[in-house]
Coordinates of C-alpha atoms and ligand atoms in Angstrom, one line a residue:
M134 CA -9.0 -176.8 237.9
N135 CA -6.6 -179.2 236.3
P136 CA -7.2 -178.8 232.5
L137 CA -6.0 -182.2 231.1
F138 CA -7.3 -184.4 233.9
D139 CA -10.6 -182.7 233.8
T140 CA -11.1 -182.9 230.3
L141 CA -10.1 -186.6 230.1
T142 CA -12.3 -187.8 233.1
R143 CA -15.3 -185.6 232.7
A144 CA -16.8 -186.2 229.5
A145 CA -18.5 -189.6 230.3
A146 CA -20.9 -190.9 232.8
P147 CA -19.6 -193.1 235.7
G148 CA -21.1 -196.1 234.4
D149 CA -19.7 -195.8 230.9
R150 CA -17.1 -198.2 229.5
F151 CA -13.6 -196.7 229.5
L152 CA -11.5 -199.6 228.8
E153 CA -11.8 -203.4 228.0
R154 CA -8.8 -205.5 229.0
P155 CA -7.6 -208.4 227.0
D156 CA -9.3 -210.8 229.5
G157 CA -12.6 -209.1 228.9
S158 CA -13.0 -207.2 232.2
L159 CA -13.8 -203.6 232.1
I160 CA -12.6 -200.3 233.6
R161 CA -15.6 -197.8 233.8
Y162 CA -15.1 -194.0 233.8
G163 CA -16.6 -194.3 237.4
D164 CA -13.7 -196.3 238.5
L165 CA -11.1 -193.6 237.6
P166 CA -11.3 -191.4 240.5
G167 CA -10.3 -194.2 242.9
L168 CA -7.8 -195.9 240.7
T169 CA -6.0 -192.7 239.8
G170 CA -6.4 -191.2 243.4
R171 CA -4.5 -194.3 244.9
L172 CA -1.9 -194.0 242.4
A173 CA -1.6 -190.2 243.0
N174 CA -1.2 -190.7 246.6
V175 CA 1.7 -193.0 245.9
L176 CA 3.2 -190.5 243.8
S177 CA 2.9 -187.9 246.7
D178 CA 4.3 -190.4 249.3
Q179 CA 7.3 -190.9 247.1
G180 CA 8.2 -187.1 247.3
V181 CA 6.7 -186.2 243.5
R182 CA 5.7 -182.7 243.7
P183 CA 3.9 -180.7 241.2
G184 CA 6.2 -179.9 238.3
D185 CA 8.4 -182.9 239.1
R186 CA 9.1 -185.3 236.1
V187 CA 8.0 -188.9 236.4
A188 CA 9.7 -191.2 233.7
V189 CA 8.2 -194.3 232.9
Q190 CA 9.6 -197.1 230.8
V191 CA 7.1 -200.1 231.2
E192 CA 5.4 -202.6 228.9
K193 CA 1.9 -201.3 227.6
S194 CA -0.9 -202.1 230.4
P195 CA -4.1 -200.5 231.6
E196 CA -2.2 -199.8 234.8
N197 CA 0.5 -198.0 232.7
L198 CA -2.3 -195.6 231.3
L199 CA -3.7 -195.2 234.8
L200 CA -0.1 -193.9 236.0
Y201 CA -0.2 -191.4 233.2
L202 CA -3.4 -190.1 234.4
A203 CA -2.2 -190.1 238.1
V204 CA 0.8 -188.3 237.2
I205 CA -1.4 -185.5 235.4
R206 CA -3.6 -185.5 238.3
A207 CA -0.8 -185.0 240.8
G208 CA 0.4 -182.0 238.7
A209 CA 3.5 -183.6 237.7
V210 CA 4.9 -184.1 234.3
F211 CA 4.7 -187.4 232.6
L212 CA 8.0 -188.7 230.7
P213 CA 7.0 -191.7 228.6
L214 CA 10.0 -193.8 227.3
N215 CA 10.2 -196.3 224.4
T216 CA 10.6 -200.0 225.9
A217 CA 13.1 -200.5 223.4
Y218 CA 15.6 -197.9 224.5
T219 CA 18.9 -199.6 226.0
R220 CA 20.4 -198.5 229.4
A221 CA 22.9 -196.4 227.5
E222 CA 20.0 -194.2 225.9
L223 CA 18.0 -194.3 229.2
A224 CA 21.1 -192.9 231.1
Y225 CA 21.0 -189.8 228.9
F226 CA 17.1 -189.1 229.4
I227 CA 17.3 -189.6 233.2
G228 CA 20.4 -187.3 233.3
D229 CA 18.8 -184.8 231.1
A230 CA 15.1 -184.9 232.6
E231 CA 16.3 -185.3 236.2
P232 CA 13.1 -187.2 237.2
A233 CA 12.0 -187.4 240.9
L234 CA 10.6 -191.0 240.2
V235 CA 11.3 -193.5 237.5
V236 CA 9.0 -196.5 236.9
C237 CA 10.4 -199.4 235.0
D238 CA 9.8 -203.2 234.3
P239 CA 11.0 -205.3 237.5
S240 CA 13.5 -206.8 235.2
A241 CA 15.3 -203.5 234.5
A242 CA 15.0 -202.1 238.0
A243 CA 18.7 -203.2 239.3
G244 CA 20.2 -201.6 236.2
I245 CA 18.1 -198.3 236.3
R246 CA 18.7 -197.8 240.1
E247 CA 22.4 -197.6 239.1
I248 CA 21.6 -194.5 236.6
A249 CA 18.7 -193.1 238.6
G250 CA 21.0 -190.6 240.6
E251 CA 18.5 -189.0 243.1
A252 CA 15.4 -190.5 241.6
R253 CA 13.3 -193.0 243.4
V254 CA 12.5 -196.4 241.4
L255 CA 9.3 -198.2 241.4
T256 CA 8.2 -201.3 239.2
L257 CA 5.4 -202.1 237.1
D258 CA 5.4 -205.2 234.9
A259 CA 3.7 -206.2 231.7
G260 CA 0.7 -207.7 233.8
G261 CA 0.1 -204.5 235.5
R262 CA 1.8 -205.6 238.7
G263 CA 4.7 -204.6 240.7
G264 CA 6.1 -202.5 243.6
L265 CA 3.9 -199.4 242.4
M266 CA 0.7 -201.4 242.4
E267 CA 1.5 -202.9 245.7
L268 CA 1.8 -199.5 247.2
A269 CA -1.3 -198.4 245.3
E270 CA -3.2 -201.0 247.1
K271 CA -2.5 -199.7 250.6
Q272 CA -3.7 -196.1 249.7
A273 CA -7.0 -194.3 250.0
D274 CA -8.9 -193.5 247.0
A275 CA -9.5 -189.9 247.9
F276 CA -6.9 -187.5 246.4
E277 CA -7.3 -183.8 246.1
T278 CA -6.6 -183.1 242.4
V279 CA -3.7 -180.6 242.0
A280 CA -4.7 -177.5 240.1
R281 CA -2.9 -176.5 237.2
E282 CA -2.8 -173.7 234.6
T283 CA -3.1 -174.3 230.9
S284 CA 0.6 -173.1 230.5
D285 CA 1.8 -175.7 233.0
L286 CA 3.8 -178.9 231.6
A287 CA 1.9 -182.0 231.3
A288 CA 4.5 -184.1 229.6
I289 CA 7.9 -184.1 228.1
C290 CA 8.4 -186.5 225.1
Y291 CA 11.9 -187.1 223.8
T292 CA 12.5 -186.8 220.1
S293 CA 15.7 -187.5 218.5
G294 CA 17.6 -184.7 216.5
T295 CA 19.7 -184.3 213.6
T296 CA 22.7 -183.9 215.8
G297 CA 22.2 -187.2 217.4
R298 CA 21.2 -185.7 220.7
S299 CA 17.5 -186.3 221.8
K300 CA 15.4 -183.3 222.8
G301 CA 12.7 -183.3 225.3
A302 CA 9.5 -181.6 223.9
M303 CA 7.6 -179.8 226.5
L304 CA 3.9 -180.2 226.1
T305 CA 1.4 -178.1 228.2
H306 CA -2.0 -179.0 229.5
G307 CA -3.2 -176.5 227.0
N308 CA -1.6 -178.1 224.1
L309 CA -3.1 -181.3 224.9
V310 CA -6.5 -180.2 225.7
A311 CA -6.8 -178.0 222.6
N312 CA -5.7 -180.7 220.1
A313 CA -7.9 -183.6 221.9
R314 CA -10.9 -181.2 221.6
T315 CA -10.2 -180.2 217.9
L316 CA -9.9 -183.8 216.9
V317 CA -13.0 -185.1 218.9
D318 CA -15.1 -182.6 216.7
L319 CA -13.2 -183.0 213.5
W320 CA -13.3 -187.0 213.7
R321 CA -16.9 -186.9 215.4
F322 CA -15.9 -189.1 218.2
T323 CA -18.9 -189.5 220.6
A324 CA -19.6 -191.7 223.9
D325 CA -20.8 -194.5 221.3
D326 CA -17.3 -195.1 219.9
V327 CA -15.1 -198.0 220.6
L328 CA -11.6 -197.6 219.6
I329 CA -9.2 -200.5 218.8
H330 CA -6.1 -199.3 220.7
A331 CA -3.2 -201.4 219.6
L332 CA -0.5 -198.6 219.4
P333 CA 2.3 -198.3 222.1
I334 CA 1.4 -195.7 224.6
Y335 CA 5.1 -194.2 224.9
H336 CA 4.8 -191.9 221.9
V337 CA 2.2 -189.3 221.1
H338 CA 0.1 -191.1 218.6
G339 CA -1.1 -194.0 221.2
L340 CA -0.9 -191.7 224.2
F341 CA -2.3 -188.4 223.0
V342 CA -4.0 -188.8 219.7
A343 CA -5.6 -192.1 220.5
T344 CA -6.1 -192.0 224.4
N345 CA -6.7 -188.3 224.9
V346 CA -9.4 -188.2 222.2
I347 CA -11.2 -191.3 223.3
M348 CA -11.4 -190.0 226.7
A349 CA -12.2 -186.3 225.9
A350 CA -15.2 -187.8 224.0
G351 CA -16.2 -190.2 226.9
A352 CA -15.8 -193.0 224.4
A353 CA -14.3 -196.6 225.1
M354 CA -11.3 -198.6 224.1
I355 CA -10.4 -202.1 223.5
F356 CA -6.9 -202.2 224.7
R357 CA -4.2 -204.5 223.3
A358 CA -0.5 -204.7 224.4
K359 CA 0.6 -204.6 220.8
F360 CA -0.7 -204.9 217.3
D361 CA -1.4 -208.2 215.8
A362 CA -3.3 -208.0 212.4
A363 CA -5.4 -211.1 212.9
E364 CA -6.5 -210.1 216.3
V365 CA -7.3 -206.5 215.2
L366 CA -9.5 -207.8 212.3
S367 CA -11.4 -210.1 214.9
L368 CA -12.2 -207.1 217.2
M369 CA -13.8 -205.1 214.3
P370 CA -17.2 -206.3 214.7
R371 CA -17.2 -204.9 218.4
A372 CA -15.5 -201.6 217.5
T373 CA -16.0 -198.4 215.5
S374 CA -12.5 -197.1 214.7
L375 CA -9.0 -197.8 214.6
M376 CA -6.0 -195.5 214.7
G377 CA -2.6 -196.8 213.3
V378 CA 0.7 -196.4 211.6
P379 CA 0.9 -197.3 207.9
T380 CA 2.5 -200.8 208.7
F381 CA -1.0 -201.6 210.6
Y382 CA -2.8 -201.2 207.2
T383 CA -0.3 -202.9 205.0
R384 CA -0.5 -205.9 207.6
L385 CA -4.2 -205.8 207.5
L386 CA -4.2 -206.1 203.8
D387 CA -2.3 -209.5 204.1
Q388 CA -5.1 -210.9 206.1
P389 CA -7.5 -212.7 203.8
G390 CA -10.5 -212.1 206.1
L391 CA -10.4 -208.2 205.5
T392 CA -13.7 -207.8 203.7
P393 CA -16.3 -205.3 203.6
E394 CA -18.4 -207.3 205.9
A395 CA -15.5 -207.7 208.5
C396 CA -15.4 -204.0 208.8
A397 CA -19.1 -203.2 208.3
G398 CA -19.4 -201.8 211.9
M399 CA -16.2 -199.7 211.6
R400 CA -16.8 -196.1 210.9
L401 CA -13.3 -194.7 210.7
F402 CA -9.9 -195.8 210.1
I403 CA -7.1 -193.3 210.8
S404 CA -3.4 -193.4 209.7
G405 CA -0.5 -191.3 210.6
S406 CA 3.2 -190.9 211.8
A407 CA 4.4 -192.0 208.4
P408 CA 3.4 -191.5 204.9
L409 CA 0.6 -193.8 203.6
L410 CA 1.4 -194.8 200.2
A411 CA -1.4 -193.9 198.0
E412 CA -1.3 -197.6 196.7
T413 CA -2.3 -198.7 200.3
H414 CA -5.0 -196.2 200.5
R415 CA -6.6 -197.5 197.2
A416 CA -6.1 -201.2 198.0
F417 CA -7.8 -200.7 201.5
E418 CA -10.8 -199.1 199.8
A419 CA -10.9 -201.8 197.1
R420 CA -10.9 -204.5 199.8
T421 CA -13.1 -202.8 202.4
G422 CA -15.1 -200.0 200.9
Q423 CA -13.6 -197.7 203.5
R424 CA -11.4 -194.8 202.8
I425 CA -8.5 -194.2 205.4
L426 CA -8.5 -190.9 206.9
E427 CA -4.7 -189.7 206.8
R428 CA -3.6 -187.0 209.3
Y429 CA -0.2 -185.5 209.7
G430 CA 1.5 -184.5 213.1
M431 CA 4.6 -184.6 215.2
T432 CA 5.5 -184.8 218.9
E433 CA 6.1 -181.1 219.1
T434 CA 3.0 -180.0 217.9
G435 CA 0.5 -183.0 218.1
M436 CA -1.8 -183.0 215.1
N437 CA -1.5 -180.4 212.5
T438 CA -3.6 -181.6 209.5
S439 CA -6.2 -183.9 208.8
N440 CA -8.1 -185.2 205.8
P441 CA -11.7 -184.3 206.4
Y442 CA -14.5 -186.6 208.1
G443 CA -17.3 -185.6 205.7
G444 CA -15.3 -184.4 202.6
E445 CA -13.0 -185.7 200.2
R446 CA -10.1 -188.0 201.7
V447 CA -7.4 -187.7 199.1
A448 CA -4.9 -190.4 199.0
G449 CA -1.3 -189.1 199.0
T450 CA -2.3 -186.0 201.0
V451 CA -2.6 -185.2 204.8
G452 CA -5.6 -182.7 204.3
P453 CA -6.1 -179.3 205.4
P454 CA -4.8 -177.7 208.5
L455 CA -7.0 -178.4 211.6
P456 CA -9.4 -175.5 212.3
D457 CA -7.3 -174.0 215.1
V458 CA -3.8 -174.4 213.4
A459 CA -2.2 -172.0 210.9
L460 CA 0.0 -173.5 208.5
R461 CA 2.1 -171.8 205.8
I462 CA 4.9 -173.0 203.3
A463 CA 8.1 -171.0 203.7
D464 CA 11.5 -170.8 201.8
P465 CA 13.6 -173.3 204.0
D466 CA 16.5 -170.6 204.0
T467 CA 15.0 -167.2 204.4
G468 CA 11.6 -168.2 206.1
A469 CA 9.6 -166.0 203.6
A470 CA 6.1 -167.3 202.8
L471 CA 5.8 -169.0 199.6
P472 CA 2.7 -168.8 197.2
A473 CA 0.2 -171.8 196.9
G474 CA 1.3 -174.7 195.0
E475 CA 5.2 -174.1 195.8
I476 CA 7.2 -176.7 197.7
G477 CA 8.8 -175.4 200.8
M478 CA 9.2 -176.0 204.5
I479 CA 5.8 -176.5 206.4
E480 CA 5.6 -174.2 209.4
V481 CA 2.8 -174.3 212.0
K482 CA 1.4 -172.1 214.7
G483 CA -1.4 -172.7 217.2
P484 CA -2.6 -173.8 220.6
N485 CA -1.2 -177.3 219.7
V486 CA 2.4 -176.1 219.3
F487 CA 4.7 -177.1 222.3
A488 CA 6.6 -175.0 224.9
G489 CA 9.9 -175.6 223.8
Y490 CA 12.9 -178.2 224.3
W491 CA 13.6 -178.9 227.9
R492 CA 16.5 -177.0 229.0
M493 CA 17.5 -176.2 225.5
P494 CA 16.5 -172.5 224.9
E495 CA 18.9 -172.0 222.0
K496 CA 17.7 -175.0 220.2
T497 CA 14.1 -174.1 220.9
A498 CA 14.9 -170.4 219.6
S499 CA 16.3 -171.8 216.4
E500 CA 13.3 -174.1 215.4
F501 CA 11.1 -170.9 215.5
R502 CA 10.8 -168.1 212.9
P503 CA 9.8 -164.5 214.2
G504 CA 6.1 -164.5 214.4
G505 CA 6.1 -167.8 216.4
W506 CA 6.1 -170.0 213.4
F507 CA 7.4 -173.4 214.4
I508 CA 9.6 -175.0 211.7
T509 CA 8.4 -178.7 211.4
G510 CA 11.4 -180.0 209.2
D511 CA 8.8 -181.5 206.9
L512 CA 8.7 -180.3 203.0
G513 CA 5.5 -179.8 201.4
K514 CA 3.0 -177.8 199.5
I515 CA -0.6 -176.8 199.6
D516 CA -2.9 -177.7 196.6
E517 CA -5.8 -175.5 195.2
A518 CA -8.1 -177.4 197.6
G519 CA -6.1 -176.3 200.5
Y520 CA -4.9 -179.8 201.1
V521 CA -1.4 -180.3 202.3
Q522 CA 1.1 -182.6 200.6
I523 CA 4.0 -183.8 202.3
V524 CA 6.9 -184.2 199.6
G525 CA 9.9 -185.0 201.6
R526 CA 11.8 -184.2 204.7
G527 CA 14.3 -181.3 205.3
K528 CA 15.6 -183.3 208.2
D529 CA 17.7 -186.2 207.8
L530 CA 15.0 -188.6 209.1
I531 CA 14.2 -192.2 208.5
I532 CA 10.5 -193.5 209.6
S533 CA 10.5 -197.1 210.2
G534 CA 7.2 -198.6 211.1
G535 CA 6.2 -195.2 212.4
L536 CA 9.1 -194.8 214.7
N537 CA 11.7 -192.2 213.8
V538 CA 15.4 -192.8 213.5
Y539 CA 17.8 -190.1 212.9
P540 CA 20.9 -191.5 210.9
K541 CA 23.4 -189.6 212.9
E542 CA 22.6 -191.3 216.1
V543 CA 23.3 -194.6 214.4
E544 CA 26.4 -193.4 212.3
V545 CA 28.1 -192.1 215.4
E546 CA 28.0 -195.5 217.0
I547 CA 29.0 -197.4 213.9
D548 CA 32.1 -194.8 213.2
A549 CA 33.2 -195.6 216.8
L550 CA 33.9 -199.3 215.7
P551 CA 37.4 -200.5 215.1
G552 CA 37.9 -200.7 211.2
V553 CA 35.2 -198.2 210.2
V554 CA 36.5 -195.5 208.2
E555 CA 32.9 -193.6 208.0
S556 CA 29.3 -194.6 207.4
A557 CA 26.2 -193.5 205.9
V558 CA 22.9 -194.7 207.3
I559 CA 20.0 -194.4 205.0
G560 CA 16.3 -195.4 204.8
L561 CA 15.4 -197.7 201.8
P562 CA 11.9 -198.9 200.7
H563 CA 10.5 -201.7 202.8
A564 CA 7.2 -203.4 202.3
D565 CA 6.4 -203.9 206.0
F566 CA 8.3 -200.9 207.8
G567 CA 7.8 -198.5 204.9
E568 CA 11.5 -197.6 205.2
A569 CA 14.3 -199.9 206.6
V570 CA 17.4 -198.5 208.4
T571 CA 20.2 -199.6 206.4
A572 CA 24.1 -199.0 207.1
V573 CA 26.6 -198.5 204.3
I574 CA 30.2 -198.6 206.0
A575 CA 33.4 -197.5 204.3
T576 CA 36.4 -199.7 205.3
G577 CA 38.9 -198.2 202.9
G578 CA 39.5 -201.3 201.3
K579 CA 40.4 -203.3 204.4
T580 CA 38.6 -206.6 205.0
G581 CA 37.7 -208.4 208.5
L582 CA 34.5 -206.3 209.5
S583 CA 31.3 -208.4 209.1
E584 CA 27.8 -207.6 209.1
E585 CA 27.3 -209.7 212.5
T586 CA 30.1 -208.1 214.3
V587 CA 28.6 -204.5 213.5
L588 CA 25.0 -205.6 214.5
S589 CA 26.1 -207.3 217.7
A590 CA 28.2 -204.2 218.7
L591 CA 25.0 -201.8 218.1
S592 CA 22.8 -204.1 219.9
E593 CA 23.9 -202.9 223.3
R594 CA 23.9 -199.3 222.3
L595 CA 20.8 -198.7 220.2
A596 CA 17.2 -199.6 220.5
R597 CA 16.2 -202.6 218.3
F598 CA 14.2 -200.5 215.8
K599 CA 17.2 -198.1 215.3
Q600 CA 19.6 -201.0 214.3
P601 CA 20.2 -201.5 210.7
K602 CA 18.1 -204.3 209.0
R603 CA 21.2 -204.7 206.6
V604 CA 24.8 -203.5 206.7
L605 CA 26.6 -203.0 203.4
F606 CA 30.4 -202.5 203.0
V607 CA 32.1 -200.5 200.4
D608 CA 35.8 -199.1 200.1
D609 CA 34.5 -195.4 200.0
L610 CA 31.4 -193.6 200.3
P611 CA 30.4 -191.5 197.0
R612 CA 30.9 -187.9 197.4
N613 CA 29.8 -184.7 195.5
A614 CA 32.2 -181.9 194.4
M615 CA 31.8 -180.2 197.8
G616 CA 32.9 -183.5 199.5
K617 CA 29.3 -184.2 200.9
V618 CA 28.4 -187.9 201.2
Q619 CA 25.7 -188.5 198.5
K620 CA 23.0 -190.4 200.4
A621 CA 20.6 -189.9 197.5
L622 CA 22.8 -191.8 195.2
L623 CA 23.2 -194.5 197.9
R624 CA 19.4 -194.8 198.2
E625 CA 19.0 -195.0 194.4
T626 CA 21.7 -197.7 194.1
H627 CA 20.2 -199.8 196.9
A628 CA 16.5 -199.1 196.2
D629 CA 15.8 -202.8 195.7
L630 CA 17.6 -204.3 198.7
Y631 CA 14.4 -205.5 200.4
G632 CA 12.6 -206.0 197.3
A633 CA 9.9 -203.5 198.1
Ligands
MLC107 C1 9.6 -203.6 215.7 N1 10.7 -203.8 215.1 C2 10.9 -202.7 214.3 C3 9.8 -201.9 214.5 N2 9.2 -202.5 215.4 N3 12.0 -202.5 213.5 C4 12.0 -201.4 212.8 N4 11.0 -200.5 213.0 C5 10.1 -200.6 213.7 N5 9.0 -199.8 213.8 C6 11.7 -204.9 215.2 C7 11.5 -205.8 216.3 O1 12.2 -205.5 217.4 C8 11.7 -207.2 215.7 O2 13.1 -207.4 215.8 C9 11.5 -207.0 214.2 O3 11.6 -205.7 214.1 C10 10.0 -207.7 214.0 O4 9.1 -207.2 215.0 P1 7.6 -207.6 214.7 O5 7.2 -208.3 215.7 O6 7.4 -207.6 213.2 O7 7.3 -206.0 215.1 P2 6.0 -205.5 215.8 O8 6.1 -205.8 217.2 O9 4.8 -206.1 215.3 O10 6.0 -204.0 215.6 C11 5.9 -203.3 214.3 C12 5.0 -202.2 214.6 C13 5.4 -201.4 215.9 C14 4.7 -201.3 213.3 C15 3.4 -202.8 215.1 O11 6.6 -200.8 215.4 C16 4.5 -200.4 216.1 O12 3.4 -200.4 217.0 N6 4.7 -199.0 215.5 C17 4.1 -197.8 216.0 C18 5.0 -196.8 216.4 C19 4.5 -195.5 217.0 O13 3.4 -195.5 217.6 N7 4.6 -194.3 216.1 C20 4.0 -193.1 216.4 C21 5.2 -192.1 216.9 S1 4.3 -190.6 217.2 P3 13.8 -208.8 215.8 O14 14.6 -208.7 217.2 O15 12.7 -209.9 216.0 O16 14.7 -208.9 214.7 C22 4.4 -189.7 215.8 C23 3.7 -188.3 215.6 C24 2.5 -188.8 214.7 O17 5.0 -190.1 214.9 O18 2.4 -188.1 213.8 O19 2.0 -189.8 215.1
AMP108 P1 7.9 -187.8 215.6 O1 8.9 -186.9 215.9 O2 7.9 -189.2 216.0 O3 6.6 -187.1 216.3 O4 7.4 -187.9 214.1 C1 6.9 -186.6 213.4 C2 7.2 -186.8 211.9 O5 6.4 -187.9 211.3 C3 6.8 -185.6 211.2 O6 7.6 -184.5 211.2 C4 6.6 -186.3 209.8 O7 7.9 -186.2 209.2 C5 6.2 -187.7 210.1 N1 4.8 -187.8 209.9 C6 3.6 -187.8 210.7 N2 2.5 -188.1 210.2 C7 3.0 -188.2 208.9 C8 2.0 -188.4 207.5 N3 0.8 -188.6 207.7 N4 2.7 -188.5 206.4 C9 4.0 -188.3 206.4 N5 4.7 -188.1 207.3 C10 4.3 -188.0 208.4

């Protein structure tokens, strides 16, 4: 038994559609044993053994997804990496995870070989071609699926941390299977569904929520390399569902063609990864007659709460906990459970909760309370109807277009630049990305440092989405009586910077 591979590949009949490529050609569920078998044979030939990590930084393609399935089938651990990560960032991930194999874009291969250490390096390009697929073509279809326990690791997904050091969240077969099955039932996915898949597959939303749920239901997806609002709108008549970050929905609202008729065949629009403004929820309903279903999760836990399919989907809330997830609101300092209606730390427990941070037992221990409650870092409350409302973040986190940016990571890079006394990185309201990363730099009254110099210095060091959209200069940063930088004041002062 291989819990995750079996769950993903056994729900459909062999002739059922799995994935429609941009050129209209299809992969059917019956093609998967051969396609993943060949890739799993390559992995085995390359020396990838059960439990080994396979790090993958490639453009989104159906072959990228097949590689994910092959890694799981071979009993190895899938380690997806955002394509925006720079070489400096990659060096850390590879050093920390010690993968047996790294699969990357051909344009990055030479650089990655320099930092790959013992790992083998294979290539896969945006068109699904490269060294990996050339080797796969020479392989046999047959591969004996490696048996795994539910407690075995299926994936490691890196998330940034408050300290600026990324942590690898270890997700087990059991975590991913439990969450996929729960969501299939809750959101009523069946083999008749067709999902427009326009999210990246290097983060849990596009990889586990979208792909795993669709496959566990034996449903189909229309697969696109990236989100394009006009294209997604044009696909709706052939689809039943869409999963996206709030930016998808604000960009769809800018499309004049977004009408009730255009979405008449769609039964479900799901949003998550960042707060969906109640205003967006209402505007979308006014334009389409459909209420977006908002859910809440994170890399470490998969999905925790969801607005109901049948019941009331309440704007500005993320709904009740999933049926198999226990959720409580606790005092952030003491961990004592708080009564309904009070604001505190959201803590969760359930089969979805990860197995800890890779090689960081102390960090793992500090994120759990006695009794096994995982501290999410999100602040919220539960209303009388049992719906969870997220009211803020205990963690100093910016979410831009559904991607997390920890200010510390950006500040460390800025502070290292000549002429910088110190910096504060904050998220400011932005109409497209929800929040925009913004740097406020103290120069101590000296001049000479420009926005361009700072941005160009950061471009080699940080992924594009982490780089500030604007850089502001001040003589000194505002501090409170305790000497702490007043980020709230900076956010207030510059709230209108992007006119959102
Ligand atoms: C792209 N850019 C971003 C950005 N995405 N900047 C800040 N934040 C982002 N999210 C940069 C580009 O590099 C480009 O830089 C410029 O902004 C404009 O790009 P664009 O063409 O408009 O962006 P686009 O490619 O359309 O991407 C926007 C997006 C994408 C929102 C569609 O970021 C996206 O798909 N986000 C989803 C992320 C996701 O999957 N999150 C889930 C994490 S899991 P330049 O060089 O042109 O200036 C999770 C758990 C859970 O959170 O609960 O789900
Ligand atoms: P990540 O580390 O990328 O998995 O991001 C997880 C974080 O995204 C959570 O801890 C929340 O802060 C945020 N998040 C996810 N879904 C929602 C949502 N529906 N509303 C508000 N915040 C969300």
